[in-house]
Tab-separated table of C-alpha atoms and ligand atoms in Angstrom:
chain	number	residue	atom	x	y	z
A	1	MET	CA	-165.044	39.561	-5.878
A	2	GLN	CA	-164.256	38.216	-2.409
A	3	ALA	CA	-161.207	39.769	-0.739
A	4	TYR	CA	-159.701	40.830	2.581
A	5	GLU	CA	-158.544	44.413	3.069
A	6	LEU	CA	-156.084	45.753	5.600
A	7	THR	CA	-157.805	48.977	6.649
A	8	GLY	CA	-155.498	50.139	9.451
A	9	VAL	CA	-152.978	48.836	11.965
A	10	GLY	CA	-153.840	45.783	14.066
A	11	PHE	CA	-155.387	42.418	13.545
A	12	ASP	CA	-158.922	43.801	13.940
A	13	THR	CA	-158.445	46.018	10.889
A	14	LEU	CA	-158.148	43.036	8.553
A	15	ILE	CA	-161.658	42.986	7.101
A	16	ARG	CA	-163.366	40.596	4.692
A	17	THR	CA	-165.098	42.505	1.917
A	18	GLN	CA	-166.713	42.352	-1.506
A	19	ARG	CA	-165.067	44.341	-4.294
A	20	PRO	CA	-166.635	45.036	-7.710
A	21	ARG	CA	-165.247	42.896	-10.521
A	22	ARG	CA	-163.655	44.563	-13.544
A	23	SER	CA	-162.213	43.322	-16.833
A	24	PRO	CA	-158.470	43.298	-17.520
A	25	ALA	CA	-157.115	46.313	-19.433
A	26	ALA	CA	-155.060	45.882	-22.623
A	27	HIS	CA	-151.835	44.661	-20.948
A	28	GLU	CA	-153.442	42.951	-17.958
A	29	VAL	CA	-154.228	39.373	-17.023
A	30	GLU	CA	-157.075	38.182	-14.806
A	31	ILE	CA	-156.144	35.251	-12.569
A	32	ARG	CA	-158.298	32.966	-10.469
A	33	VAL	CA	-156.260	32.617	-7.300
A	34	ALA	CA	-155.549	28.995	-6.351
A	35	ALA	CA	-153.258	29.608	-3.377
A	36	SER	CA	-151.445	32.353	-1.536
A	37	SER	CA	-148.765	32.081	1.113
A	38	ILE	CA	-147.750	34.003	4.209
A	39	ASN	CA	-144.463	35.829	4.735
A	40	TYR	CA	-143.270	37.383	7.984
A	41	ARG	CA	-143.758	40.709	6.140
A	42	ASP	CA	-147.549	40.132	6.078
A	43	TYR	CA	-147.667	39.611	9.830
A	44	ALA	CA	-145.433	42.655	10.376
A	45	LEU	CA	-147.596	44.880	8.131
A	46	VAL	CA	-150.817	43.876	9.914
A	47	HIS	CA	-149.251	44.656	13.281
A	48	GLY	CA	-147.576	47.890	12.187
A	49	LEU	CA	-144.073	46.507	12.878
A	50	TYR	CA	-143.002	47.425	9.352
A	51	GLN	CA	-144.012	50.251	7.002
A	52	ARG	CA	-146.730	51.315	9.406
A	53	ASP	CA	-147.630	54.316	7.261
A	54	LEU	CA	-148.446	52.486	4.026
A	55	PRO	CA	-151.695	53.959	2.637
A	56	LYS	CA	-154.738	51.803	3.480
A	57	PRO	CA	-156.808	49.966	2.495
A	58	PHE	CA	-155.005	47.376	0.413
A	59	ILE	CA	-155.434	43.665	-0.153
A	60	PRO	CA	-152.642	41.839	1.727
A	61	LEU	CA	-150.334	38.996	0.715
A	62	SER	CA	-147.396	39.306	-1.635
A	63	ASP	CA	-147.267	35.681	-2.748
A	64	GLY	CA	-149.732	33.772	-4.855
A	65	ALA	CA	-150.379	31.547	-7.839
A	66	GLY	CA	-153.378	30.674	-9.936
A	67	THR	CA	-154.869	30.071	-13.357
A	68	VAL	CA	-155.361	32.659	-16.090
A	69	VAL	CA	-159.054	33.374	-16.653
A	70	SER	CA	-158.926	36.153	-19.258
A	71	VAL	CA	-156.376	38.456	-20.863
A	72	GLY	CA	-156.396	42.004	-22.258
A	73	GLU	CA	-156.185	42.553	-26.010
A	74	ASN	CA	-152.412	43.302	-26.035
A	75	VAL	CA	-151.307	40.433	-23.808
A	76	ARG	CA	-148.856	38.153	-25.665
A	77	ARG	CA	-147.126	36.053	-22.978
A	78	PHE	CA	-150.140	34.313	-21.432
A	79	LYS	CA	-153.428	32.727	-22.409
A	80	PRO	CA	-156.462	31.457	-20.480
A	81	GLY	CA	-155.911	28.177	-18.655
A	82	GLU	CA	-152.183	28.694	-18.038
A	83	ARG	CA	-150.749	28.350	-14.527
A	84	VAL	CA	-149.008	31.511	-13.344
A	85	LEU	CA	-147.342	32.946	-10.272
A	86	GLY	CA	-146.834	36.558	-9.328
A	87	HIS	CA	-143.678	38.640	-9.376
A	88	TYR	CA	-143.707	40.611	-6.105
A	89	THR	CA	-141.821	43.774	-7.127
A	90	THR	CA	-143.890	44.216	-10.271
A	91	GLY	CA	-141.865	47.138	-11.643
A	92	TRP	CA	-138.403	45.559	-11.220
A	93	LEU	CA	-137.935	43.524	-14.339
A	94	ASP	CA	-134.162	43.412	-14.853
A	95	GLY	CA	-130.936	45.181	-13.991
A	96	PRO	CA	-130.037	46.910	-10.732
A	97	PHE	CA	-132.557	47.795	-8.024
A	98	SER	CA	-134.017	51.293	-7.830
A	99	SER	CA	-135.648	52.431	-4.581
A	100	ASP	CA	-138.643	53.545	-6.696
A	101	ASN	CA	-139.340	49.819	-7.088
A	102	HIS	CA	-140.676	49.665	-3.510
A	103	ALA	CA	-143.838	51.378	-4.784
A	104	SER	CA	-144.598	48.458	-7.101
A	105	LYS	CA	-144.791	45.696	-4.462
A	106	LEU	CA	-147.820	43.427	-4.188
A	107	GLY	CA	-149.550	43.020	-0.829
A	108	GLY	CA	-148.749	46.618	0.179
A	109	PRO	CA	-148.674	49.199	-1.254
A	110	LEU	CA	-150.340	47.476	-4.251
A	111	ASP	CA	-153.234	45.059	-3.797
A	112	GLY	CA	-152.051	41.502	-3.198
A	113	TRP	CA	-153.328	37.934	-3.457
A	114	LEU	CA	-155.786	37.584	-0.540
A	115	ALA	CA	-158.791	37.532	-2.871
A	116	ASP	CA	-160.541	35.037	-5.105
A	117	SER	CA	-159.133	36.774	-8.188
A	118	ILE	CA	-156.434	39.279	-9.041
A	119	ILE	CA	-155.698	41.393	-12.126
A	120	LEU	CA	-152.007	42.061	-12.828
A	121	PRO	CA	-149.964	43.483	-15.680
A	122	GLU	CA	-148.567	40.625	-17.752
A	123	GLN	CA	-145.043	41.775	-16.904
A	124	ALA	CA	-145.734	40.845	-13.262
A	125	LEU	CA	-146.370	37.173	-14.005
A	126	LEU	CA	-144.312	34.049	-14.705
A	127	LYS	CA	-145.282	30.549	-15.734
A	128	VAL	CA	-145.354	27.903	-13.007
A	129	PRO	CA	-142.661	25.239	-13.584
A	130	LYS	CA	-144.240	21.928	-14.621
A	131	HIS	CA	-142.868	19.956	-11.668
A	132	LEU	CA	-144.562	22.236	-9.110
A	133	SER	CA	-148.165	22.380	-7.911
A	134	LEU	CA	-149.900	25.762	-7.661
A	135	VAL	CA	-149.724	25.491	-3.876
A	136	GLU	CA	-145.943	24.990	-4.028
A	137	ALA	CA	-145.588	27.808	-6.557
A	138	SER	CA	-147.486	30.195	-4.285
A	139	THR	CA	-144.625	29.990	-1.746
A	140	LEU	CA	-141.901	31.242	-4.084
A	141	PRO	CA	-142.221	34.938	-5.052
A	142	VAL	CA	-140.932	36.589	-1.851
A	143	SER	CA	-139.049	34.127	0.351
A	144	GLY	CA	-137.886	31.872	-2.493
A	145	LEU	CA	-136.563	34.658	-4.673
A	146	THR	CA	-135.034	36.354	-1.615
A	147	ALA	CA	-133.093	33.186	-0.823
A	148	TRP	CA	-131.903	33.013	-4.433
A	149	ALA	CA	-130.796	36.671	-4.416
A	150	ALA	CA	-129.116	36.326	-1.017
A	151	LEU	CA	-126.933	33.466	-2.265
A	152	GLY	CA	-125.608	35.581	-5.152
A	153	ASP	CA	-123.856	33.764	-8.004
A	154	ILE	CA	-125.020	30.196	-7.417
A	155	GLU	CA	-122.408	28.767	-9.784
A	156	ARG	CA	-119.662	29.928	-7.393
A	157	LEU	CA	-121.110	28.329	-4.253
A	158	SER	CA	-119.664	24.851	-4.695
A	159	GLY	CA	-117.398	24.055	-1.730
A	160	ARG	CA	-118.146	27.389	-0.007
A	161	ARG	CA	-119.286	27.460	3.634
A	162	VAL	CA	-122.797	28.917	3.921
A	163	LEU	CA	-124.595	29.861	7.170
A	164	ILE	CA	-128.362	29.459	7.318
A	165	GLU	CA	-130.240	30.939	10.310
A	166	GLY	CA	-133.354	29.143	11.498
A	167	THR	CA	-136.059	27.320	9.609
A	168	GLY	CA	-138.142	30.184	8.253
A	169	SER	CA	-139.184	30.092	4.634
A	170	VAL	CA	-136.223	32.169	3.362
A	171	SER	CA	-133.786	29.958	5.244
A	172	LEU	CA	-135.302	26.659	4.112
A	173	MET	CA	-135.107	27.655	0.464
A	174	ALA	CA	-131.574	29.018	0.928
A	175	LEU	CA	-130.618	25.632	2.386
A	176	GLN	CA	-132.151	23.676	-0.493
A	177	LEU	CA	-130.496	25.913	-3.119
A	178	ALA	CA	-127.076	26.040	-1.458
A	179	ALA	CA	-127.048	22.262	-0.968
A	180	ALA	CA	-128.001	21.707	-4.617
A	181	ALA	CA	-125.144	24.037	-5.626
A	182	GLY	CA	-122.624	21.926	-3.688
A	183	ALA	CA	-122.025	24.298	-0.761
A	184	GLU	CA	-121.155	23.170	2.760
A	185	THR	CA	-124.173	24.299	4.775
A	186	PHE	CA	-124.257	25.161	8.489
A	187	VAL	CA	-127.762	25.556	9.896
A	188	LEU	CA	-128.697	27.164	13.212
A	189	SER	CA	-132.138	26.063	14.349
A	190	GLY	CA	-133.849	26.153	17.711
A	191	LYS	CA	-136.233	23.386	16.606
A	192	ALA	CA	-134.368	20.200	17.512
A	193	GLN	CA	-137.260	18.044	16.297
A	194	TYR	CA	-136.504	19.100	12.711
A	195	HIS	CA	-132.745	18.630	12.690
A	196	ASP	CA	-132.893	15.221	10.952
A	197	ARG	CA	-135.178	16.668	8.290
A	198	LEU	CA	-132.751	19.568	7.779
A	199	ARG	CA	-129.945	17.048	7.160
A	200	GLU	CA	-132.172	15.279	4.623
A	201	LEU	CA	-132.628	18.626	2.900
A	202	GLY	CA	-128.870	18.951	2.544
A	203	ALA	CA	-127.584	20.517	5.764
A	204	THR	CA	-123.950	19.528	6.389
A	205	ARG	CA	-124.097	20.446	10.095
A	206	VAL	CA	-127.078	21.536	12.244
A	207	PHE	CA	-126.786	23.295	15.616
A	208	ASP	CA	-129.439	24.227	18.166
A	209	TYR	CA	-128.529	27.838	18.916
A	210	ARG	CA	-130.696	27.731	22.062
A	211	GLN	CA	-128.348	25.112	23.546
A	212	LEU	CA	-125.077	26.859	22.655
A	213	ASP	CA	-123.252	29.236	25.008
A	214	ASP	CA	-121.177	30.712	22.205
A	215	VAL	CA	-122.568	30.398	18.669
A	216	PRO	CA	-119.600	32.063	16.876
A	217	ALA	CA	-117.041	29.874	18.705
A	218	THR	CA	-119.012	26.736	17.788
A	219	LEU	CA	-119.210	27.736	14.130
A	220	LEU	CA	-115.527	28.639	13.993
A	221	ALA	CA	-114.624	25.262	15.517
A	222	ALA	CA	-116.925	23.471	13.061
A	223	THR	CA	-115.137	25.146	10.146
A	224	GLN	CA	-111.633	24.364	11.518
A	225	GLY	CA	-111.224	28.014	12.428
A	226	LYS	CA	-111.802	29.236	8.868
A	227	GLY	CA	-115.248	30.748	9.362
A	228	ILE	CA	-118.227	31.195	7.075
A	229	ASP	CA	-117.923	32.470	3.485
A	230	LEU	CA	-121.559	33.535	3.043
A	231	ALA	CA	-124.179	34.145	5.744
A	232	VAL	CA	-127.873	34.633	5.049
A	233	GLU	CA	-128.773	37.000	7.902
A	234	VAL	CA	-132.501	36.791	8.577
A	235	VAL	CA	-132.428	37.591	12.300
A	236	GLY	CA	-130.998	41.110	12.126
A	237	GLY	CA	-130.649	43.488	15.088
A	238	ASN	CA	-127.635	42.795	17.306
A	239	HIS	CA	-127.539	39.240	15.991
A	240	LEU	CA	-125.687	40.720	13.011
A	241	LEU	CA	-122.696	41.388	15.277
A	242	SER	CA	-122.567	37.728	16.252
A	243	THR	CA	-122.683	36.751	12.575
A	244	LEU	CA	-119.863	39.145	11.657
A	245	SER	CA	-117.659	37.510	14.274
A	246	LEU	CA	-117.873	34.065	12.660
A	247	MET	CA	-117.124	35.102	9.080
A	248	ALA	CA	-114.086	34.024	7.055
A	249	ASP	CA	-111.721	36.591	5.542
A	250	GLY	CA	-113.415	38.239	2.560
A	251	GLY	CA	-116.807	36.756	3.490
A	252	THR	CA	-120.196	38.237	2.652
A	253	VAL	CA	-123.221	38.719	4.885
A	254	ALA	CA	-126.420	38.977	2.853
A	255	VAL	CA	-128.629	41.122	5.111
A	256	VAL	CA	-132.171	39.891	4.608
A	257	GLY	CA	-134.272	40.068	7.760
A	258	PHE	CA	-135.139	42.004	10.853
A	259	LEU	CA	-136.735	39.406	13.146
A	260	GLU	CA	-134.800	40.997	16.047
A	261	GLY	CA	-135.270	44.535	14.720
A	262	PHE	CA	-133.479	47.098	12.574
A	263	GLU	CA	-131.055	48.610	15.088
A	264	VAL	CA	-127.514	47.378	15.676
A	265	ASN	CA	-125.666	48.574	18.774
A	266	GLY	CA	-121.992	47.694	18.842
A	267	ASP	CA	-118.843	47.404	16.783
A	268	LEU	CA	-119.998	47.063	13.197
A	269	ILE	CA	-117.025	48.567	11.405
A	270	GLY	CA	-114.156	46.737	13.168
A	271	PRO	CA	-114.945	43.251	11.789
A	272	LEU	CA	-115.567	44.662	8.309
A	273	LEU	CA	-112.135	46.282	8.218
A	274	ARG	CA	-110.234	43.481	9.974
A	275	ARG	CA	-111.460	40.755	7.629
A	276	LEU	CA	-112.594	42.763	4.566
A	277	LEU	CA	-116.171	41.574	4.872
A	278	THR	CA	-119.009	42.664	2.628
A	279	LEU	CA	-122.471	43.547	3.934
A	280	ARG	CA	-124.978	43.231	1.101
A	281	GLY	CA	-128.629	44.302	1.437
A	282	VAL	CA	-131.269	42.141	-0.233
A	283	SER	CA	-134.729	43.248	-1.308
A	284	VAL	CA	-136.202	40.136	-2.955
A	285	GLY	CA	-135.236	40.300	-6.656
A	286	SER	CA	-135.998	41.246	-10.246
A	287	ARG	CA	-138.134	39.267	-12.665
A	288	ALA	CA	-135.001	38.229	-14.552
A	289	GLN	CA	-133.577	36.795	-11.302
A	290	PHE	CA	-136.928	35.082	-10.690
A	291	GLU	CA	-136.707	33.413	-14.113
A	292	ASP	CA	-133.175	32.165	-13.345
A	293	PHE	CA	-134.365	30.927	-9.936
A	294	LEU	CA	-137.294	28.988	-11.445
A	295	ASP	CA	-134.940	27.532	-14.049
A	296	PHE	CA	-132.582	26.309	-11.279
A	297	LEU	CA	-135.520	24.762	-9.357
A	298	THR	CA	-136.603	22.975	-12.522
A	299	ARG	CA	-133.122	21.653	-13.364
A	300	HIS	CA	-132.630	20.355	-9.821
A	301	ARG	CA	-136.268	19.228	-9.346
A	302	ILE	CA	-136.467	21.196	-6.081
A	303	HIS	CA	-139.835	21.378	-4.326
A	304	PRO	CA	-140.301	24.119	-1.700
A	305	LEU	CA	-141.479	22.967	1.715
A	306	VAL	CA	-145.152	23.706	2.291
A	307	GLY	CA	-146.428	23.942	5.862
A	308	THR	CA	-149.925	24.260	7.321
A	309	HIS	CA	-152.817	24.591	4.866
A	310	TYR	CA	-155.598	27.066	5.704
A	311	ASP	CA	-158.794	27.772	3.801
A	312	PHE	CA	-159.865	31.223	2.640
A	313	ASP	CA	-162.208	31.702	5.620
A	314	SER	CA	-159.256	31.114	7.984
A	315	ALA	CA	-156.918	33.615	6.285
A	316	PRO	CA	-156.699	36.011	9.279
A	317	LEU	CA	-155.799	33.083	11.537
A	318	ALA	CA	-153.122	32.027	9.031
A	319	ILE	CA	-151.483	35.451	9.228
A	320	GLU	CA	-151.789	35.616	13.002
A	321	GLU	CA	-150.236	32.177	13.466
A	322	ALA	CA	-147.320	32.939	11.125
A	323	GLU	CA	-145.309	34.422	13.995
A	324	GLY	CA	-143.685	31.713	16.086
A	325	ARG	CA	-145.408	28.875	14.251
A	326	ALA	CA	-144.504	25.335	15.188
A	327	GLY	CA	-144.303	23.480	11.869
A	328	LEU	CA	-141.686	23.283	9.154
A	329	GLY	CA	-142.559	24.843	5.774
A	330	LYS	CA	-144.361	27.906	4.605
A	331	PRO	CA	-148.040	28.327	5.583
A	332	VAL	CA	-150.408	28.525	2.626
A	333	ILE	CA	-153.994	29.546	2.087
A	334	VAL	CA	-155.680	27.258	-0.398
A	335	HIS	CA	-158.337	29.407	-2.077
A	336	ASP	CA	-159.716	26.752	-4.327
A	337	GLU	CA	-159.225	23.123	-3.331
A	338	LEU	CA	-160.201	21.970	-6.844
A	339	THR	CA	-157.335	23.672	-8.718
A	340	PRO	CA	-154.386	21.234	-9.131
B	1	NAP	N1	-135.042	41.593	2.479
B	1	NAP	C1	-135.913	40.831	1.839
B	1	NAP	O1	-136.018	40.865	0.613
B	1	NAP	C2	-136.761	39.866	2.618
B	1	NAP	C3	-137.568	38.936	1.959
B	1	NAP	C4	-138.234	37.972	2.722
B	1	NAP	C5	-138.148	38.014	4.115
B	1	NAP	N2	-137.411	38.984	4.713
B	1	NAP	C6	-137.276	39.035	6.174
B	1	NAP	O2	-136.461	37.923	6.559
B	1	NAP	C7	-136.840	37.505	7.879
B	1	NAP	C8	-137.172	36.012	7.830
B	1	NAP	O3	-138.320	35.836	7.027
B	1	NAP	P1	-139.067	34.440	6.974
B	1	NAP	O4	-140.307	34.650	6.173
B	1	NAP	O5	-138.130	33.358	6.556
B	1	NAP	O6	-139.412	34.293	8.536
B	1	NAP	P2	-140.116	33.115	9.290
B	1	NAP	O7	-140.605	32.123	8.275
B	1	NAP	O8	-141.067	33.738	10.240
B	1	NAP	O9	-138.881	32.441	10.096
B	1	NAP	C9	-138.457	32.808	11.349
B	1	NAP	C10	-137.381	31.800	11.842
B	1	NAP	O10	-136.194	32.501	12.203
B	1	NAP	C11	-135.466	31.679	13.091
B	1	NAP	N3	-134.782	32.451	14.124
B	1	NAP	C12	-135.299	33.372	14.958
B	1	NAP	N4	-134.334	33.820	15.811
B	1	NAP	C13	-133.192	33.166	15.467
B	1	NAP	C14	-131.853	33.185	15.955
B	1	NAP	N5	-131.499	33.961	16.974
B	1	NAP	N6	-130.929	32.396	15.337
B	1	NAP	C15	-131.273	31.620	14.302
B	1	NAP	N7	-132.537	31.548	13.812
B	1	NAP	C16	-133.474	32.306	14.381
B	1	NAP	C17	-136.438	30.704	13.716
B	1	NAP	O11	-136.032	29.395	13.273
B	1	NAP	P3	-136.018	28.138	14.280
B	1	NAP	O12	-137.402	28.061	14.791
B	1	NAP	O13	-135.605	26.983	13.447
B	1	NAP	O14	-135.032	28.448	15.365
B	1	NAP	C18	-137.779	31.081	13.094
B	1	NAP	O15	-138.578	29.966	12.790
B	1	NAP	C19	-138.003	38.418	8.291
B	1	NAP	O16	-137.504	39.534	8.995
B	1	NAP	C20	-138.562	38.872	6.934
B	1	NAP	O17	-139.308	40.057	7.002
B	1	NAP	C21	-136.718	39.903	3.996
């Protein structure tokens, strides 16, 4: 089968290769990959910015969708011809997270979707909702489910003030979900050309953080001094301190990303104690959460935003361009243009 392997650290170590085909074992499903999508994680893994020591080689990309080609003799949930998408943390099916689950992630350490076919245990697959194309579905497993998990109990979001940072794929889905749940959404985006589109997607207020001298003061003024109830923190680093300073009493910061790094230098504890804030780490989600997320998308007819399309030959370029890309929506690699 055709695949790319990450064989080391650096863009040059992403190599196209031919792997021998095998048949699915008793509980496995063979999938013809229709589309895969790029997360910041993929870029960071290639460049050694994140989990530099993961054993190599592995096939990159955590997100993908396709059509079942064949199934092992004990597979009960799927049959050939069905449209499926992958569950990223394959071993986390339900209940609380265990740090052992990190070992079961697709696209490092386990082989991911950057291939023409993939064989996965049936427990690591879900059916694609009918209203979504396979290309749309391929964008959901990491950033979509992360947005869902970051928002927490969606039924309690109505009327709450939610902060969304930027227009990355986690943030766009968080915006769509929070708006559908009836939240008041405050979006910070440095891409002024997309502000109207963000309002169409449900943003209550949009601010260009590059034009603001004091982001927390602006957000506090916009919320009549009350502050934000739930922030989806994708930027990380010292930006977290700025976020803490604009939170409402009892608010929660869902800590998702590390675009500005992992280290925080400053007063972290003071704001937590003064306003009884909660810092909650997010590591994507379980399969049960994924099922609830897909159900919500179906009920609200939500379509994820898809960005630039690349073909399989251009996959390395797709990963390289993921950092600092210009467009709105998640970049996808369309493996097979003929699959609907
Ligand atoms: N913990 C988890 O489970 C999990 C899962 C998925 C992703 N992540 C992490 O979450 C982060 C975001 O992922 P992603 O895939 O959504 O990234 P992405 O698609 O690359 O999005 C990056 C966006 O962040 C925005 N941004 C950067 N600096 C900002 C700032 N100072 N204020 C506000 N917005 C800012 C920019 O939006 P504008 O251009 O609009 O300004 C930029 O487009 C990454 O660190 C990723 O690794 C974590």
